[in-house]
Short mmCIF file of C-alpha atoms in Angstrom, two decimals:
data_model
loop_
_atom_site.label_atom_id
_atom_site.label_comp_id
_atom_site.label_asym_id
_atom_site.label_seq_id
_atom_site.Cartn_x
_atom_site.Cartn_y
_atom_site.Cartn_z
CA MET A 1 -6.60 -42.77 -23.72
CA THR A 2 -10.28 -43.93 -23.89
CA VAL A 3 -13.04 -42.32 -21.89
CA ALA A 4 -13.20 -45.36 -19.56
CA GLY A 5 -9.45 -45.28 -19.07
CA ARG A 6 -9.56 -41.77 -17.69
CA LEU A 7 -12.05 -42.84 -15.02
CA SER A 8 -11.29 -44.39 -11.61
CA THR A 9 -12.22 -48.07 -11.10
CA LEU A 10 -15.22 -46.96 -9.07
CA ASP A 11 -16.41 -44.57 -11.77
CA ARG A 12 -15.61 -46.92 -14.63
CA PHE A 13 -18.25 -49.47 -13.40
CA LEU A 14 -20.77 -46.76 -12.34
CA PRO A 15 -23.57 -48.10 -14.59
CA VAL A 16 -23.10 -51.53 -13.06
CA TRP A 17 -23.35 -50.20 -9.47
CA ILE A 18 -26.38 -48.08 -10.34
CA ALA A 19 -28.18 -50.98 -12.05
CA ALA A 20 -27.49 -53.17 -9.07
CA ALA A 21 -28.77 -50.48 -6.69
CA MET A 22 -31.94 -50.06 -8.71
CA VAL A 23 -32.61 -53.83 -8.84
CA THR A 24 -31.75 -54.19 -5.10
CA GLY A 25 -34.21 -51.50 -4.20
CA LEU A 26 -37.03 -52.81 -6.39
CA LEU A 27 -36.61 -56.41 -5.17
CA ALA A 28 -36.29 -55.35 -1.58
CA GLY A 29 -39.47 -53.20 -1.72
CA ARG A 30 -41.31 -56.05 -3.44
CA TRP A 31 -40.15 -58.98 -1.31
CA ILE A 32 -39.39 -57.68 2.19
CA PRO A 33 -42.73 -57.40 4.11
CA GLY A 34 -43.35 -53.95 5.59
CA LEU A 35 -40.12 -52.43 4.27
CA ASN A 36 -41.65 -49.60 2.22
CA THR A 37 -44.11 -48.88 5.04
CA GLY A 38 -41.31 -48.69 7.54
CA LEU A 39 -39.17 -46.44 5.36
CA SER A 40 -42.14 -44.19 4.60
CA ALA A 41 -42.75 -43.77 8.34
CA VAL A 42 -39.22 -42.36 8.86
CA GLN A 43 -39.93 -38.84 7.78
CA VAL A 44 -40.35 -35.28 9.10
CA ASP A 45 -42.86 -32.88 7.47
CA GLY A 46 -43.05 -35.17 4.40
CA ILE A 47 -39.25 -35.32 4.01
CA SER A 48 -37.97 -38.91 3.89
CA LEU A 49 -35.08 -39.04 6.29
CA PRO A 50 -33.29 -42.00 4.61
CA ILE A 51 -33.44 -40.18 1.25
CA ALA A 52 -32.35 -36.92 2.82
CA LEU A 53 -29.35 -38.70 4.41
CA GLY A 54 -28.35 -40.21 1.06
CA LEU A 55 -28.60 -36.94 -0.80
CA LEU A 56 -26.63 -35.03 1.80
CA VAL A 57 -23.85 -37.61 1.80
CA MET A 58 -23.88 -37.55 -2.02
CA MET A 59 -23.71 -33.77 -2.36
CA TYR A 60 -21.26 -32.89 0.40
CA PRO A 61 -18.00 -34.11 -1.12
CA VAL A 62 -18.89 -32.54 -4.49
CA LEU A 63 -19.65 -29.17 -2.91
CA ALA A 64 -16.44 -29.40 -0.80
CA LYS A 65 -14.56 -29.52 -4.18
CA VAL A 66 -15.96 -26.19 -5.40
CA ARG A 67 -13.50 -23.32 -5.46
CA TYR A 68 -15.76 -20.67 -3.97
CA ASP A 69 -13.27 -17.91 -4.76
CA ARG A 70 -13.98 -18.52 -8.49
CA LEU A 71 -17.71 -18.06 -8.38
CA GLY A 72 -17.41 -14.50 -9.66
CA THR A 73 -16.15 -15.82 -13.02
CA VAL A 74 -19.48 -17.70 -13.40
CA THR A 75 -21.81 -14.90 -12.36
CA ARG A 76 -20.19 -12.62 -14.99
CA ASP A 77 -20.81 -15.13 -17.78
CA ARG A 78 -24.16 -14.09 -19.29
CA ARG A 79 -23.78 -16.69 -22.04
CA LEU A 80 -24.33 -19.28 -19.32
CA LEU A 81 -26.70 -17.65 -16.77
CA TRP A 82 -29.51 -16.38 -19.02
CA PRO A 83 -29.69 -19.47 -21.18
CA SER A 84 -29.85 -21.59 -18.05
CA LEU A 85 -32.79 -19.67 -16.62
CA VAL A 86 -34.66 -19.79 -19.93
CA LEU A 87 -34.01 -23.55 -20.34
CA ASN A 88 -35.01 -24.35 -16.90
CA TRP A 89 -37.99 -22.16 -16.30
CA LEU A 90 -39.46 -21.56 -19.75
CA ILE A 91 -38.44 -24.36 -22.13
CA GLY A 92 -38.27 -27.34 -19.65
CA PRO A 93 -41.79 -27.02 -18.14
CA ALA A 94 -43.34 -26.16 -21.51
CA LEU A 95 -41.70 -29.17 -23.19
CA MET A 96 -42.88 -31.54 -20.41
CA PHE A 97 -46.37 -30.13 -20.71
CA ALA A 98 -46.46 -30.67 -24.45
CA LEU A 99 -45.01 -34.26 -24.24
CA ALA A 100 -47.40 -35.24 -21.40
CA TRP A 101 -50.43 -34.12 -23.46
CA LEU A 102 -49.17 -35.56 -26.78
CA LEU A 103 -48.18 -38.96 -25.42
CA LEU A 104 -50.51 -39.44 -22.42
CA PRO A 105 -53.80 -37.87 -23.64
CA ASP A 106 -55.84 -40.74 -22.15
CA LEU A 107 -54.07 -40.96 -18.76
CA PRO A 108 -54.76 -37.76 -16.85
CA GLU A 109 -53.20 -38.81 -13.53
CA TYR A 110 -49.86 -39.73 -15.13
CA ARG A 111 -50.00 -36.64 -17.27
CA THR A 112 -50.39 -34.45 -14.23
CA GLY A 113 -47.56 -36.23 -12.49
CA LEU A 114 -45.18 -35.65 -15.39
CA ILE A 115 -46.06 -31.93 -15.54
CA ILE A 116 -45.18 -31.75 -11.84
CA VAL A 117 -41.82 -33.45 -12.54
CA GLY A 118 -41.15 -30.89 -15.33
CA LEU A 119 -41.71 -28.03 -12.93
CA ALA A 120 -39.25 -29.32 -10.27
CA ARG A 121 -35.86 -28.25 -11.52
CA CYS A 122 -32.86 -30.19 -10.22
CA ILE A 123 -30.94 -28.93 -7.22
CA ALA A 124 -29.31 -32.16 -5.93
CA MET A 125 -28.42 -35.15 -8.14
CA VAL A 126 -27.31 -32.91 -11.03
CA ILE A 127 -24.25 -31.97 -8.94
CA ILE A 128 -22.88 -35.47 -9.18
CA TRP A 129 -23.69 -35.99 -12.90
CA ASN A 130 -21.86 -32.73 -13.63
CA ASP A 131 -18.93 -33.75 -11.55
CA LEU A 132 -18.68 -37.22 -13.18
CA ALA A 133 -18.75 -35.56 -16.60
CA CYS A 134 -15.96 -33.18 -15.56
CA GLY A 135 -18.20 -30.15 -15.89
CA ASP A 136 -17.50 -26.80 -14.16
CA ARG A 137 -18.14 -27.32 -10.44
CA GLU A 138 -18.32 -23.54 -9.71
CA ALA A 139 -20.85 -23.08 -12.53
CA ALA A 140 -22.90 -25.94 -11.29
CA ALA A 141 -23.02 -24.46 -7.76
CA VAL A 142 -24.17 -21.07 -9.14
CA LEU A 143 -26.80 -22.51 -11.47
CA VAL A 144 -28.18 -24.83 -8.80
CA ALA A 145 -28.40 -21.87 -6.40
CA LEU A 146 -30.31 -19.90 -9.03
CA ASN A 147 -32.67 -22.84 -9.60
CA SER A 148 -33.33 -23.00 -5.89
CA VAL A 149 -34.32 -19.37 -5.69
CA PHE A 150 -36.58 -19.67 -8.71
CA GLN A 151 -37.99 -22.93 -7.31
CA VAL A 152 -39.19 -21.19 -4.17
CA LEU A 153 -40.63 -18.20 -6.10
CA ALA A 154 -42.02 -19.88 -9.22
CA PHE A 155 -42.97 -23.52 -8.56
CA GLY A 156 -46.47 -22.85 -7.17
CA VAL A 157 -47.19 -20.16 -9.81
CA LEU A 158 -46.08 -22.34 -12.71
CA GLY A 159 -48.04 -25.33 -11.32
CA TRP A 160 -51.19 -23.22 -11.27
CA PHE A 161 -50.43 -22.01 -14.80
CA TYR A 162 -49.61 -25.38 -16.43
CA LEU A 163 -52.36 -27.38 -14.64
CA SER A 164 -55.24 -24.93 -14.53
CA VAL A 165 -54.75 -21.81 -16.65
CA LEU A 166 -53.08 -23.08 -19.88
CA PRO A 167 -55.33 -26.16 -20.23
CA GLY A 168 -58.30 -23.83 -19.82
CA TRP A 169 -57.04 -21.57 -22.61
CA LEU A 170 -56.50 -24.58 -24.83
CA GLY A 171 -59.92 -26.14 -24.00
CA LEU A 172 -58.32 -29.11 -22.18
CA PRO A 173 -59.32 -30.70 -18.81
CA GLN A 174 -57.80 -28.82 -15.84
CA ALA A 175 -56.24 -30.03 -12.65
CA GLY A 176 -55.27 -28.43 -9.38
CA LEU A 177 -52.07 -28.35 -7.32
CA ALA A 178 -51.91 -27.72 -3.61
CA VAL A 179 -48.38 -26.86 -2.57
CA SER A 180 -47.08 -24.43 0.05
CA GLY A 181 -44.12 -22.09 -0.42
CA TRP A 182 -42.73 -23.47 2.84
CA GLN A 183 -42.72 -27.02 1.49
CA ILE A 184 -40.57 -25.94 -1.49
CA ALA A 185 -38.31 -23.70 0.67
CA GLN A 186 -37.83 -26.58 3.12
CA SER A 187 -36.75 -28.88 0.26
CA VAL A 188 -34.22 -26.25 -0.95
CA LEU A 189 -32.86 -25.58 2.53
CA ILE A 190 -32.33 -29.29 3.32
CA PHE A 191 -31.17 -30.68 -0.03
CA LEU A 192 -29.01 -27.67 -1.01
CA GLY A 193 -28.52 -25.48 1.99
CA ILE A 194 -26.99 -28.01 4.41
CA PRO A 195 -24.43 -29.56 2.01
CA LEU A 196 -23.56 -26.15 0.55
CA VAL A 197 -22.73 -24.67 3.91
CA ALA A 198 -20.87 -27.79 4.98
CA GLY A 199 -18.82 -27.85 1.67
CA TYR A 200 -17.98 -24.17 1.94
CA LEU A 201 -16.85 -24.40 5.55
CA THR A 202 -14.85 -27.53 4.83
CA ARG A 203 -13.01 -25.74 1.97
CA ARG A 204 -12.30 -22.61 4.07
CA LEU A 205 -11.15 -24.43 7.14
CA GLY A 206 -9.23 -27.10 5.18
CA GLU A 207 -7.26 -24.61 3.12
CA ARG A 208 -6.58 -22.48 6.20
CA ALA A 209 -5.19 -25.50 8.05
CA GLY A 210 -3.15 -27.17 5.29
CA GLY A 211 -3.18 -24.98 2.21
CA ARG A 212 -4.93 -25.49 -1.17
CA ALA A 213 -2.42 -28.10 -2.42
CA TRP A 214 -2.85 -30.33 0.60
CA TYR A 215 -6.65 -29.89 0.59
CA GLU A 216 -7.09 -30.80 -3.06
CA SER A 217 -4.42 -33.54 -3.30
CA ARG A 218 -4.72 -35.25 0.10
CA PHE A 219 -8.08 -34.36 1.70
CA LEU A 220 -10.59 -34.41 -1.22
CA PRO A 221 -9.57 -37.83 -2.50
CA LYS A 222 -10.42 -39.29 0.88
CA ILE A 223 -13.92 -37.97 1.02
CA GLY A 224 -14.66 -38.13 -2.75
CA PRO A 225 -15.93 -41.75 -2.85
CA ALA A 226 -18.68 -40.90 -0.31
CA ALA A 227 -20.56 -39.06 -3.15
CA LEU A 228 -21.05 -42.29 -5.09
CA PHE A 229 -21.90 -44.30 -1.99
CA GLY A 230 -24.55 -41.62 -1.12
CA LEU A 231 -25.88 -41.85 -4.65
CA LEU A 232 -26.21 -45.67 -4.52
CA PHE A 233 -27.79 -45.59 -1.07
CA THR A 234 -30.37 -43.00 -2.27
CA ILE A 235 -31.24 -45.11 -5.28
CA VAL A 236 -31.78 -48.24 -3.12
CA ILE A 237 -33.99 -46.43 -0.74
CA LEU A 238 -35.97 -44.62 -3.41
CA PHE A 239 -36.75 -47.73 -5.38
CA ALA A 240 -37.41 -49.75 -2.25
CA LEU A 241 -40.09 -47.19 -1.23
CA GLN A 242 -41.88 -47.64 -4.55
CA GLY A 243 -40.86 -51.10 -5.65
CA ASP A 244 -44.40 -52.46 -5.23
CA GLN A 245 -45.99 -49.89 -7.47
CA ILE A 246 -43.29 -50.06 -10.20
CA THR A 247 -43.29 -53.84 -10.38
CA ALA A 248 -47.05 -54.21 -10.16
CA ARG A 249 -47.76 -51.89 -13.08
CA PRO A 250 -45.03 -52.53 -15.73
CA LEU A 251 -47.12 -51.38 -18.71
CA ASP A 252 -48.00 -48.10 -16.99
CA VAL A 253 -44.32 -47.60 -16.27
CA VAL A 254 -43.50 -48.02 -19.94
CA ARG A 255 -46.14 -45.44 -20.93
CA ILE A 256 -44.78 -42.93 -18.44
CA ALA A 257 -41.21 -43.60 -19.48
CA VAL A 258 -41.67 -42.71 -23.12
CA PRO A 259 -42.28 -38.91 -22.66
CA LEU A 260 -39.49 -38.91 -20.01
CA LEU A 261 -37.03 -40.45 -22.41
CA VAL A 262 -37.86 -37.87 -25.08
CA TYR A 263 -37.74 -35.04 -22.53
CA PHE A 264 -34.32 -35.87 -21.05
CA GLY A 265 -32.81 -36.43 -24.55
CA LEU A 266 -34.18 -33.20 -26.03
CA MET A 267 -33.25 -31.05 -23.00
CA TRP A 268 -29.77 -32.39 -22.72
CA ALA A 269 -28.96 -32.45 -26.52
CA GLY A 270 -30.57 -29.03 -27.07
CA SER A 271 -28.68 -27.42 -24.11
CA TYR A 272 -25.45 -29.02 -25.19
CA ALA A 273 -25.78 -27.86 -28.82
CA PHE A 274 -26.61 -24.34 -27.64
CA GLY A 275 -23.54 -24.13 -25.36
CA LYS A 276 -21.24 -25.37 -28.09
CA ALA A 277 -22.85 -22.86 -30.61
CA VAL A 278 -22.33 -19.81 -28.41
CA GLY A 279 -18.74 -20.78 -27.65
CA LEU A 280 -18.95 -21.98 -24.10
CA SER A 281 -16.11 -24.15 -22.88
CA TYR A 282 -16.59 -27.96 -22.59
CA GLU A 283 -16.96 -27.67 -18.84
CA ARG A 284 -19.65 -24.95 -18.92
CA THR A 285 -21.48 -26.54 -21.86
CA THR A 286 -21.69 -29.78 -19.87
CA THR A 287 -22.89 -27.95 -16.79
CA LEU A 288 -25.56 -26.11 -18.78
CA ALA A 289 -26.74 -29.42 -20.30
CA PHE A 290 -27.01 -31.44 -17.09
CA THR A 291 -28.59 -28.63 -15.04
CA ALA A 292 -31.23 -28.16 -17.76
CA ALA A 293 -31.99 -31.93 -18.16
CA GLY A 294 -32.17 -32.91 -14.53
CA ASN A 295 -35.19 -32.73 -12.24
CA ASN A 296 -35.78 -32.54 -8.50
CA PHE A 297 -37.49 -35.90 -8.09
CA GLU A 298 -37.71 -35.61 -4.29
CA LEU A 299 -39.79 -32.41 -4.52
CA ALA A 300 -41.92 -33.78 -7.31
CA ILE A 301 -42.73 -36.99 -5.47
CA ALA A 302 -43.41 -35.08 -2.23
CA VAL A 303 -45.79 -32.65 -3.90
CA ALA A 304 -47.62 -35.41 -5.81
CA ILE A 305 -48.07 -37.47 -2.63
CA ALA A 306 -49.18 -34.44 -0.52
CA THR A 307 -51.73 -33.33 -3.20
CA PHE A 308 -52.99 -36.62 -4.66
CA GLY A 309 -51.96 -39.42 -2.25
CA ALA A 310 -49.21 -42.01 -2.09
CA ALA A 311 -51.16 -44.53 -4.19
CA SER A 312 -52.04 -42.03 -6.91
CA GLY A 313 -51.03 -42.18 -10.54
CA GLN A 314 -49.45 -38.75 -10.10
CA ALA A 315 -47.16 -40.16 -7.36
CA LEU A 316 -46.27 -43.15 -9.57
CA ALA A 317 -45.32 -40.77 -12.44
CA GLY A 318 -43.04 -38.99 -10.00
CA VAL A 319 -41.37 -42.23 -8.94
CA VAL A 320 -40.80 -43.31 -12.52
CA GLY A 321 -38.93 -40.05 -13.10
CA PRO A 322 -35.72 -41.12 -11.37
CA LEU A 323 -36.21 -44.72 -12.69
CA ILE A 324 -35.63 -43.19 -16.23
CA GLU A 325 -33.50 -40.17 -15.31
CA VAL A 326 -30.76 -42.08 -13.44
CA PRO A 327 -29.67 -44.51 -16.19
CA VAL A 328 -30.26 -41.97 -19.00
CA LEU A 329 -28.14 -39.29 -17.38
CA VAL A 330 -25.43 -41.77 -16.46
CA ALA A 331 -25.28 -42.72 -20.19
CA LEU A 332 -25.09 -38.99 -21.04
CA VAL A 333 -22.10 -38.63 -18.69
CA TYR A 334 -20.25 -41.05 -21.01
CA VAL A 335 -21.57 -39.31 -24.11
CA SER A 336 -20.38 -35.96 -22.77
CA LEU A 337 -16.93 -37.28 -21.97
CA ALA A 338 -16.67 -38.79 -25.53
CA LEU A 339 -17.58 -35.38 -27.02
CA ARG A 340 -14.94 -33.62 -24.95
CA ARG A 341 -12.30 -33.89 -27.69
CA ARG A 342 -14.52 -31.76 -29.95
CA PHE A 343 -13.95 -28.73 -27.78
CA VAL A 344 -10.73 -26.62 -27.99
CA SER A 345 -9.99 -24.81 -24.74
CA SER A 346 -9.11 -21.13 -25.14
CA PRO A 347 -6.07 -19.74 -23.30
CA HIS A 348 -8.53 -17.99 -20.99
CA ASP A 349 -10.17 -21.29 -20.13
CA ARG A 350 -6.80 -23.00 -19.42
CA VAL A 351 -5.69 -20.14 -17.07
CA GLU A 352 -9.00 -20.46 -15.16
CA GLU A 353 -8.59 -24.25 -14.79
CA MET A 354 -5.06 -23.81 -13.39
CA SER A 355 -5.94 -20.99 -11.02
#
């Protein structure tokens, strides 16, 4: 059976729905007077409530699918955990720094914005890309939780290093980054903490009430489509908020898009090749690749706006991030599914999948 044939009707036409959501958001932000101003006003402490709602709806069904009693099998897998930390917190930021300076040497605002995007490791949307590509849900939950902890501890320090210290060592112009630890912790608590607790409690209470078979065969299929609806809603709101900026500066968007395309491609392909080389299963290789390639666009945009202003080039670079990331990672979902036949599951892997 083909890759498309194994997907549900809703998933099969996912690129169409996402393209429609992006176009709808861009046109709405451009043509509906006051829409982006109104949406921007609906926020608490810099967190956009419409975007928060969409992300929570998107993540909850996926985290409700996680078998939390299997997390121990992930935490014991050093072939997965250490490479993930290295890819996310050493290679990812360094690669984005290099690409930003190589490809945008004459555009300091956009360059700084891209470096901020590279520092914000994904804790939200990667969950759904991993699920669509049939990655390991338990592994994704653990890696996202690790990224969250490191994000709180390391984001500000790495921002200072890549924007001030390293450029100074290399004789390059320096920039500053004003970001509080609470701002980062707040992002983690809202975008990961709430849906994670909700998903865990749903699993525990659902299995207690009807058993695992009923929960996975009857209950989960009913809430599953909400993840894609939440994704599409988030995309519409995100692009409506910044539709004016994106459509008003198309050439700038193209300049920003080039390093992003190279970044997403290299991070995903390199992580995927590494997972295959060290003998990880298809599911965990896929999870490693998507968690390394994705970025936390909400945090990057919030930090850029708080530090440099909503109309700044840094904020525009943050907004272009998901404009490129969403279609690229959707395409990589299909690439990943097509590569699945190249993996041979070990008996151990098959026992884990059936447990």
